[in-house]
Coordinates of C-alpha atoms and ligand atoms in Angstrom, one line a residue:
X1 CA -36.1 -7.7 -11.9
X2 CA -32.5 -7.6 -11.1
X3 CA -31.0 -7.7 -8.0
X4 CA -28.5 -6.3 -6.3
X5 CA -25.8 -7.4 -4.4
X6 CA -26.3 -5.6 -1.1
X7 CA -22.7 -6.1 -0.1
X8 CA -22.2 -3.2 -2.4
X9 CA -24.9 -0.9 -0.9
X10 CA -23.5 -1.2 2.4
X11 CA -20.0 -0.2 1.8
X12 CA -19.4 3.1 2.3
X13 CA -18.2 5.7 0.8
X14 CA -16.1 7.6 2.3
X15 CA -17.5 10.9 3.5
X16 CA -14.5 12.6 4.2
X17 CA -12.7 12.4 1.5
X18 CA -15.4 14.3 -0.4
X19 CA -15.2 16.7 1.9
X20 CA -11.6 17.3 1.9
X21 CA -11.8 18.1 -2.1
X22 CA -15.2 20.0 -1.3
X23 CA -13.0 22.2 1.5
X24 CA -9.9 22.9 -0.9
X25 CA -12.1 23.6 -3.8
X26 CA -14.3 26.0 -1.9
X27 CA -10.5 27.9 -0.6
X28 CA -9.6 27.9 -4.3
X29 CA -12.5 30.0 -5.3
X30 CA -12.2 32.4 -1.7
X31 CA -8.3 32.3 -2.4
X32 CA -7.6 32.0 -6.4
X33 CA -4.5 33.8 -6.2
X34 CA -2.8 31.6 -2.9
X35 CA -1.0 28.7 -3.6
X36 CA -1.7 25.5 -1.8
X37 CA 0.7 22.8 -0.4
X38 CA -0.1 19.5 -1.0
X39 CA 1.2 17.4 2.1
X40 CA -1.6 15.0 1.4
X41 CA 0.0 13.0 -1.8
X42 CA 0.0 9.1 -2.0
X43 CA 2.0 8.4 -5.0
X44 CA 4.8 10.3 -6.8
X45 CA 5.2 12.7 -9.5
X46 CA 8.2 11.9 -11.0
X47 CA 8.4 11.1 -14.4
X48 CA 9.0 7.1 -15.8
X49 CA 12.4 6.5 -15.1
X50 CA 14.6 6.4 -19.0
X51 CA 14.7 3.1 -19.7
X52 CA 11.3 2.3 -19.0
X53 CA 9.9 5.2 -21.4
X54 CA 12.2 3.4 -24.2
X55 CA 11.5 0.3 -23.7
X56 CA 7.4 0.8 -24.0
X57 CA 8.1 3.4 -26.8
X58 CA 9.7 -0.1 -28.5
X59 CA 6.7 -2.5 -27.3
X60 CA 4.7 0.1 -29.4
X61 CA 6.3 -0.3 -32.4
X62 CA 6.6 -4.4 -31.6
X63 CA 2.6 -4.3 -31.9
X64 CA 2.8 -2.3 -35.5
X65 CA 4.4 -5.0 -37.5
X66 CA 3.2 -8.2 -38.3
X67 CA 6.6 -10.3 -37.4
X68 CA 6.5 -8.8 -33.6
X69 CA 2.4 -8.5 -33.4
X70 CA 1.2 -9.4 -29.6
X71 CA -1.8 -11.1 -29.1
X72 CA -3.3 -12.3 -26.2
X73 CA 0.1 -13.0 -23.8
X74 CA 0.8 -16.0 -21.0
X75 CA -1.8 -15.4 -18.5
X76 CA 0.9 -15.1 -15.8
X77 CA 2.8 -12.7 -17.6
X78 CA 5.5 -13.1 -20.0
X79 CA 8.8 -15.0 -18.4
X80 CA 11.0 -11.7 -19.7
X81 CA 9.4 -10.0 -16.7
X82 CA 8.7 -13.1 -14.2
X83 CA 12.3 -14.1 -14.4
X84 CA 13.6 -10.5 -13.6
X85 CA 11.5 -10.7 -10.6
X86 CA 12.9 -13.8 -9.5
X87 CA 16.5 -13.3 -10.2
X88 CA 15.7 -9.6 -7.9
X89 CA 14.6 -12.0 -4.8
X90 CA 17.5 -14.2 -5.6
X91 CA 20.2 -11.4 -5.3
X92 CA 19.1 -9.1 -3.3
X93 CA 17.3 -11.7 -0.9
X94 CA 18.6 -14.8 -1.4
X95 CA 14.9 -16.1 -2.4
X96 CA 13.7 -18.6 -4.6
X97 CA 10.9 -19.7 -6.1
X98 CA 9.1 -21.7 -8.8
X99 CA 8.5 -20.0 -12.0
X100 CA 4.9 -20.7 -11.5
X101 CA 4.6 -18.8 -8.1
X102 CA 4.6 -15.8 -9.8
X103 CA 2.0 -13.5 -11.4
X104 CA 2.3 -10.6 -13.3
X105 CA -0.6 -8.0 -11.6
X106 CA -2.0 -4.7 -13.0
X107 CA -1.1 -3.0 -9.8
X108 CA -1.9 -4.3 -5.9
X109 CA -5.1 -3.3 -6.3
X110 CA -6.7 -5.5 -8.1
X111 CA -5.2 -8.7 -6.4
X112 CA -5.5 -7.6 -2.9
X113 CA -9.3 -7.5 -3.7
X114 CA -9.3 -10.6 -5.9
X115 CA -7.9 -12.6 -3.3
X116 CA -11.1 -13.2 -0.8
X117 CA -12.7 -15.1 -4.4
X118 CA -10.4 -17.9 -4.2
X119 CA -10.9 -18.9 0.1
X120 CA -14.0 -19.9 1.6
X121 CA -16.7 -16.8 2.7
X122 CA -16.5 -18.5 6.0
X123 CA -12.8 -17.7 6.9
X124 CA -12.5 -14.8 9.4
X125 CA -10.6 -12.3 8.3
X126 CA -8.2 -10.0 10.6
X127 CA -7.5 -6.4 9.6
X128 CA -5.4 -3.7 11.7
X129 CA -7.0 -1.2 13.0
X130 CA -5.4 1.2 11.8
X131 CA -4.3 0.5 7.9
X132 CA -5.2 1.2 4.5
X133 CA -9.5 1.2 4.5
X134 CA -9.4 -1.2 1.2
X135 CA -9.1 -4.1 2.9
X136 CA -11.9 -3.4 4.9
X137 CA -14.1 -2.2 2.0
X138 CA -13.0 -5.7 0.1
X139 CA -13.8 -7.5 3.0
X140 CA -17.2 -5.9 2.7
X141 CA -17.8 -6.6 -0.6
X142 CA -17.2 -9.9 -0.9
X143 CA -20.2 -10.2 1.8
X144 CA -17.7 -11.5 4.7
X145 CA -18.1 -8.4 7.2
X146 CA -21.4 -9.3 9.4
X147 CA -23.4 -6.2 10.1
X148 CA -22.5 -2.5 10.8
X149 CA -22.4 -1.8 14.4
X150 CA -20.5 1.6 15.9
X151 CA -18.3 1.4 12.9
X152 CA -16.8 -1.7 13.4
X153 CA -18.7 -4.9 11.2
X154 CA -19.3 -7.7 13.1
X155 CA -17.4 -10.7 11.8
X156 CA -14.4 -9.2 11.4
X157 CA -11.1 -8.9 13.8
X158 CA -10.0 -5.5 14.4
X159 CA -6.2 -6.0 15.6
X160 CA -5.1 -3.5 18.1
X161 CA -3.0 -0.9 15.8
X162 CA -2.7 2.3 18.0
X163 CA -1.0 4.9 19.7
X164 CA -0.3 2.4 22.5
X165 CA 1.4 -0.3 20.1
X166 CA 2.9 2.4 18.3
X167 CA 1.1 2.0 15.4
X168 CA 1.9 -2.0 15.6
X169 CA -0.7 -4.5 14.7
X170 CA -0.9 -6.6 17.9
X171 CA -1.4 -10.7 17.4
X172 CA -5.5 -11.7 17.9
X173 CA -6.4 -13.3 21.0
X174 CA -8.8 -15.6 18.9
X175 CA -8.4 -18.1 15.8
X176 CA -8.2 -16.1 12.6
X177 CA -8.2 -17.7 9.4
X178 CA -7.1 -14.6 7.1
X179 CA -5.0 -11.7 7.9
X180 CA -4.3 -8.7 6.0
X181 CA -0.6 -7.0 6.6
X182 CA 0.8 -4.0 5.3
X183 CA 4.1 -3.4 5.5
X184 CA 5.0 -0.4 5.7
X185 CA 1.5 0.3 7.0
X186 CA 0.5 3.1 3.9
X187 CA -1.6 5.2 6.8
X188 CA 0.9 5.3 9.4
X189 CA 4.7 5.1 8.0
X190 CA 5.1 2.4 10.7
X191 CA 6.9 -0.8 10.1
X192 CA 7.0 -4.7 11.5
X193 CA 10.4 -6.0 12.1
X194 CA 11.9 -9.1 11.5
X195 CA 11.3 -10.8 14.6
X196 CA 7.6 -9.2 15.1
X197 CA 7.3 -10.4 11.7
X198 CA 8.5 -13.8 12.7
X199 CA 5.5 -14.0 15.5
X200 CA 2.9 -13.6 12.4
X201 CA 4.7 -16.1 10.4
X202 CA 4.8 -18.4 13.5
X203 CA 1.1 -17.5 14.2
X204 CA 0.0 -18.3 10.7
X205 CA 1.6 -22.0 10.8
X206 CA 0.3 -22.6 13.9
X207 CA -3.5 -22.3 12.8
X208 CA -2.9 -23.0 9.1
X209 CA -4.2 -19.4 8.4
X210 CA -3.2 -17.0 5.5
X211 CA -1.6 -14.1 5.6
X212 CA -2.0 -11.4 2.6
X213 CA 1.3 -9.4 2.8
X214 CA 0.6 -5.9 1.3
X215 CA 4.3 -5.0 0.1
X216 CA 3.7 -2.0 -2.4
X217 CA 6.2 0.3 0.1
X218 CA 9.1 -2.9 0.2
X219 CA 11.5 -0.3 -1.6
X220 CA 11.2 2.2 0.7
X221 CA 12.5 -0.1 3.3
X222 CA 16.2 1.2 4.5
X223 CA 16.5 -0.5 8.0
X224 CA 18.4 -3.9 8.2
X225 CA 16.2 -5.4 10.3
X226 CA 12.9 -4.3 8.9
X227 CA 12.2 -7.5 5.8
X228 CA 11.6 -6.6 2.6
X229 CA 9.6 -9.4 1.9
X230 CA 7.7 -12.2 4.2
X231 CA 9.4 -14.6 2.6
X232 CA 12.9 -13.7 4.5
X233 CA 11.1 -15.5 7.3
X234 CA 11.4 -19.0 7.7
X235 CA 8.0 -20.8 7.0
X236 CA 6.3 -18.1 5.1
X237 CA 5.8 -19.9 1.7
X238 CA 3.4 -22.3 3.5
X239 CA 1.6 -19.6 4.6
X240 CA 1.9 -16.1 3.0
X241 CA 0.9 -14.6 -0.3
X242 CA 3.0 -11.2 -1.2
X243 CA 1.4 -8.5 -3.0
X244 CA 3.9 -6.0 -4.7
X245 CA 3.8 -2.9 -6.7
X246 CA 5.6 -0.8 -9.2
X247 CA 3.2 2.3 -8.5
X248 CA 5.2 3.6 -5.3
X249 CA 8.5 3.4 -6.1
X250 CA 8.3 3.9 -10.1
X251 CA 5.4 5.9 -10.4
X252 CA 3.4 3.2 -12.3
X253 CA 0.1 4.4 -11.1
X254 CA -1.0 5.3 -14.7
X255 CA 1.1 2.0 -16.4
X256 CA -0.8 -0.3 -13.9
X257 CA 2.0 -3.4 -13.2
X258 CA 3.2 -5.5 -10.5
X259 CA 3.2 -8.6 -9.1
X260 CA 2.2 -11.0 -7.2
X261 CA 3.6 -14.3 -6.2
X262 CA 1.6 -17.4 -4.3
X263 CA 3.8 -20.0 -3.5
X264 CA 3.2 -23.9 -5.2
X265 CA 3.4 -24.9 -1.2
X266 CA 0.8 -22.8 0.0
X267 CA -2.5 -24.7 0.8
X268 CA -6.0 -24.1 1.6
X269 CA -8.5 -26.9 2.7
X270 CA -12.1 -27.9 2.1
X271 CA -14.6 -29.1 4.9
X272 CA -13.5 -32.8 4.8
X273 CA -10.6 -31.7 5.8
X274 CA -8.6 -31.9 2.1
X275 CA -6.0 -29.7 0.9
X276 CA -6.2 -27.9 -2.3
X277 CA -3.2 -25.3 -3.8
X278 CA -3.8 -22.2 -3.4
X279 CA -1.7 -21.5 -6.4
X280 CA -4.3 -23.7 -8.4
X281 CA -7.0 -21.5 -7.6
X282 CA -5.6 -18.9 -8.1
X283 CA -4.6 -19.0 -11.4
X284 CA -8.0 -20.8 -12.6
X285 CA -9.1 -16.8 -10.9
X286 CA -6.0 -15.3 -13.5
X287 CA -7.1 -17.1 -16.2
X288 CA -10.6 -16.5 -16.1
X289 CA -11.2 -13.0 -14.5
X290 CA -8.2 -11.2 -16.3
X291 CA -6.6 -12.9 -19.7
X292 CA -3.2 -11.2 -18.5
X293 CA -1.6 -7.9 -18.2
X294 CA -0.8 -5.5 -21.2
X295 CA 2.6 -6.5 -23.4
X296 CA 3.3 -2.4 -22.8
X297 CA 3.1 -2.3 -19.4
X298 CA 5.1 -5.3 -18.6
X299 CA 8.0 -4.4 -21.0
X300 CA 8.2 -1.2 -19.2
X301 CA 8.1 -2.9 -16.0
X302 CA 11.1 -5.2 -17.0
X303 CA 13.3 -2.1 -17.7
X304 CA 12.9 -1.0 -14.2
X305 CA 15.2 -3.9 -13.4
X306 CA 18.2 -2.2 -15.5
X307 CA 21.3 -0.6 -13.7
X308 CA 20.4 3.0 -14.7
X309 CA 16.4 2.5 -14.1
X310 CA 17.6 1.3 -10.4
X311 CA 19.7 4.2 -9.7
X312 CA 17.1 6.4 -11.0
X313 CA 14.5 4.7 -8.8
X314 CA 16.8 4.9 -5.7
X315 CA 17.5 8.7 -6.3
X316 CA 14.0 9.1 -6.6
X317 CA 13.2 7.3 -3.5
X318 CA 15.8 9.1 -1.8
X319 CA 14.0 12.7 -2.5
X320 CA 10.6 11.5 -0.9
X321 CA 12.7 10.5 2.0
X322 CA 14.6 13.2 2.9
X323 CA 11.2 15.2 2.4
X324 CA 9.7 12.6 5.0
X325 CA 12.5 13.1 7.2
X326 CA 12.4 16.6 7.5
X327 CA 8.4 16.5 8.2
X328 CA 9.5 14.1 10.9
X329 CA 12.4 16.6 12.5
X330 CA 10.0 19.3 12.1
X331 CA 7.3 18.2 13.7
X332 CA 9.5 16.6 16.6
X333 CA 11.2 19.7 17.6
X334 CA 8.1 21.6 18.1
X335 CA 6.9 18.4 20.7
X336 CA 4.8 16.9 18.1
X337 CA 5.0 12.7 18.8
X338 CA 5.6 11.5 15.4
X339 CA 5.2 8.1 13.8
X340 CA 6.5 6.2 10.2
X341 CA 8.8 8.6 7.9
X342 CA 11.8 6.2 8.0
X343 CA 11.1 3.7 6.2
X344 CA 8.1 5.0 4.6
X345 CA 7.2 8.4 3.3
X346 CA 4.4 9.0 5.4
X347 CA 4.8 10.8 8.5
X348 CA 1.6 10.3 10.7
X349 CA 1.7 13.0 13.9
X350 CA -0.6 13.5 16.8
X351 CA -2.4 17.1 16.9
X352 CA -0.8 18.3 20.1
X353 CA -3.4 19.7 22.9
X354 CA -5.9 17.3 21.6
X355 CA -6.8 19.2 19.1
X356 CA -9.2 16.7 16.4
X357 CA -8.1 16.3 13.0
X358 CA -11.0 18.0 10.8
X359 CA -10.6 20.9 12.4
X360 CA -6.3 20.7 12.4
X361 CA -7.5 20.2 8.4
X362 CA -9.2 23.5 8.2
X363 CA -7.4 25.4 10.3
X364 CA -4.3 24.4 7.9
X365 CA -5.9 24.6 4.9
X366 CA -7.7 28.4 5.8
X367 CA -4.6 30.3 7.3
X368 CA -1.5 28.7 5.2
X369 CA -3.1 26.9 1.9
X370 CA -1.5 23.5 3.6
X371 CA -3.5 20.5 3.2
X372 CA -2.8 17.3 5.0
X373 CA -5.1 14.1 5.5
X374 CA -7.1 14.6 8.8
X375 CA -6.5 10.9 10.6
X376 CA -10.9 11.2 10.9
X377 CA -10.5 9.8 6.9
X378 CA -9.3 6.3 8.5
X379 CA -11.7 5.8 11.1
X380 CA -12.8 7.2 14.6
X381 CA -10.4 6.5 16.3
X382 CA -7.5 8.1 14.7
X383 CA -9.2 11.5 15.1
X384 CA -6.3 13.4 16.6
X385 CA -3.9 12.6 13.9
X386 CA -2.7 14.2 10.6
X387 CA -0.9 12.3 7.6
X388 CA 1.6 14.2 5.7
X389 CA 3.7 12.8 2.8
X390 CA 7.0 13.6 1.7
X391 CA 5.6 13.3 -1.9
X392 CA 5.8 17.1 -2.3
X393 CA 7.8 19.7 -4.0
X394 CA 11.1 20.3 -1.8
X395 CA 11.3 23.9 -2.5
X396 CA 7.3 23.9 -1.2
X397 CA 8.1 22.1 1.5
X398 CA 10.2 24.0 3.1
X399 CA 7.6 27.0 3.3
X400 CA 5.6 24.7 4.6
X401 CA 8.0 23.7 7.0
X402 CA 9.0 27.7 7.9
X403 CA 5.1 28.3 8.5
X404 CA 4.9 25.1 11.3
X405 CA 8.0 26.5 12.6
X406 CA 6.6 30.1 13.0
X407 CA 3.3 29.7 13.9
X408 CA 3.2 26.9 15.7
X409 CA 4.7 27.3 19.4
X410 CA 6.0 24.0 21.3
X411 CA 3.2 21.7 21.4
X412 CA 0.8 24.5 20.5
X413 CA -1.1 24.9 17.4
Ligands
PLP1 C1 -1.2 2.4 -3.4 C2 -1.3 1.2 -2.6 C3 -1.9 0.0 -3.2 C4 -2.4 0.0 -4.6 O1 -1.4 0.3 -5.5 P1 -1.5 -0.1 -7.1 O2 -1.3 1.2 -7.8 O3 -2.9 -0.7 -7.3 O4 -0.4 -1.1 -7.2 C5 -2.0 -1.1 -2.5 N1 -1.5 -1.2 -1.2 C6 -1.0 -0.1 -0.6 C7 -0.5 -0.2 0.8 C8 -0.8 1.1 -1.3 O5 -0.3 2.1 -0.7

């Protein structure tokens, strides 16, 4: 008889996010002839920028002759990409690392999940409350989270991340050996500066804990004194692993490439008390859960680094934001308090007279076709918020804009 593992059974799934597809379909079929305004996206819909349709149009034909045939590639990815990567943290951060630090990823996802395999199931692991309900779920999964009690699991640290610390992920009060940080948080557009930053850096050193840095938004990042990567604070290679992403900014959701990088200096310890590298176990993880990352996707990924892919990418970039931007002024001058959209393209917005979020999500869905993500979706407490992205169509976007501006009186939905 096989078994199962019960860490499995006792993740959730998410209930509303069934029931937001449920909702819309069910409009559809009442409305087939209204069109409906997605402000709920979380990745973009531009196309590949040139370059990288070229060059995996050329990896192609690589793989159909015998001379250029790829087999099995360097578990770590192939240097053409890795040392793009690192000559991008060299210029444009002044950062270096070993060659070895870095690993070529199929997207965040996989890593950020991957990661709990290679530390002890003992460590405790510290998650905002609010972010991104993966890390949770992972948490869950790899059998770490205690027992389910009020919708918080037992053994792990919920860090105060609400209205009151405007969205700001506040340091524990207790010993945490892991801590998952998202920056920019992908549920609330909010951001850690550099000298916040600095505190969880500083934190980190002082109890030898880890911190999983969740960078898939970094290009989105315009403010000077907002980092683009952990790294650009003192002390973070000895305790920070940075998880990055091609999906946000280059729409590789569908290519599946980025990268990760875990740096030679970073250690971990066993009960006696003896170090061990982190970047060791990590690849022994690459090598035997993975076997690399697709020749295809990574020669795409290298011609994102080319001048014309970059200023396609920043143009791109620049469209979600003034989208996110105008959300944001929108919303403001009719008294909404508004949260994230500068550095991010998320705008996350309280329902003004308390109103709760499911019903905001009908009631916008059902009179103007506009769906957004009802806050409910990441947890309890986030009920009287709405997320809405500026990946949408400008042109719909300002009707949707014109409809909150007619309908909705100050601070009065
Ligand atoms: C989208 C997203 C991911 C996952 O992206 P991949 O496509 O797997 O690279 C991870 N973290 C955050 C914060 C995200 O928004």
């Amino acid at each position: 008889m096989v078994l199962a593992n019960e860490n499995y059974i006792k993740t959730p799934d998410s209930y509303y996010v069934g029931e937001i597809e449920k909702s819309i379909n069910a409009y559809k079929l009442l409305h087939p002839n209204e069109k409906i305004f997605r402000m709920s996206a979380v990745s973009p819909f531009m196309p590949l920028p040139h370059d990288a349709i070229e060059a995996m149009h050329s990896a192609v034909d690589d793989l159909s002759t015998a001379e250029n045939f790829k087999s099995y590639g360097p578990v770590q990815g192939y240097d053409f990409l890795i040392d793009k990567i690192l000559k991008e943290y060299r210029s444009k951060y002044a950062l270096s690392f070993d060659r070895d630090s870095v690993f070529i990823n199929s997207g965040s996802t996989t890593d950020l999940a991957n990661i709990t395999n290679v530390v002890s199931g003992d460590n405790i692991v510290a998650i905002a409350d609010t972010i991104d309900p993966a890390y949770e779920n992972t948490t869950v999964l790899s059998g770490r989270a205690g027992k389910l009690k009020n919708g918080k699991w037992g053994n792990l640290v919920y860090l105060k991340c609400d209205e009151t610390t405007n969205f700001l992920p506040q340091l524990p009060s207790e010993r945490v050996d892991i801590i998952f940080l998202s920056n920019p948080n992908n549920v609330t557009g909010t951001v850690i500066n550099r000298s916040q930053l600095k505190q969880w850096v500083d934190y980190a050193l002082e109890y030898s804990s880890l911190i999983i840095y969740d960078a898939s938004f970094q290009e989105f990042i315009k403010d000077d004194n907002i980092p683009h990567s952990i790294y650009e604070i003192k002390g973070a290679k000895k305790v920070a692993i940075e998880i990055c992403s091609f999906s946000k900014s280059s729409g590789f959701t569908g290519i599946r490439c980025g990268y990760t990088i875990v740096p030679t200096d970073l250690q971990a310890f066993t009960v006696t008390g003896k170090s061990a590298s982190i970047n060791k176990l990590w690849k022994k993880l690459i090598r035997n859960y993975t076997n690399g990352i697709s020749y295809i996707s990574q020669r795409g990924a290298e011609a994102l680094f080319t001048r014309k892919s970059k200023n396609e990418i920043s143009e791109f970039i620049n469209y979600y934001m003034i989208n996110a931007s105008m959300i944001s002024e929108q919303l403001k001058s009719i008294g909404c308090s508004v949260f994230g959209g500068q550095n991010s393209p998320y705008v996350w917005f309280k329902i003004p007279d308390g109103g709760t979020s499911w019903k905001f999500f009908l009631h916008l869905l059902h009179n103007f076709g506009i769906v957004g993500t009802p806050g409910i979706v990441f947890g309890a407490g986030n009920d009287n918020f709405m997320r809405f992205s500026g990946y949408c169509d400008q042109t719909d976007l300002k009707t949707v804009l014109t409809t909150i501006k007619s309908n909705f009186k100050k601070n009065k939905f």
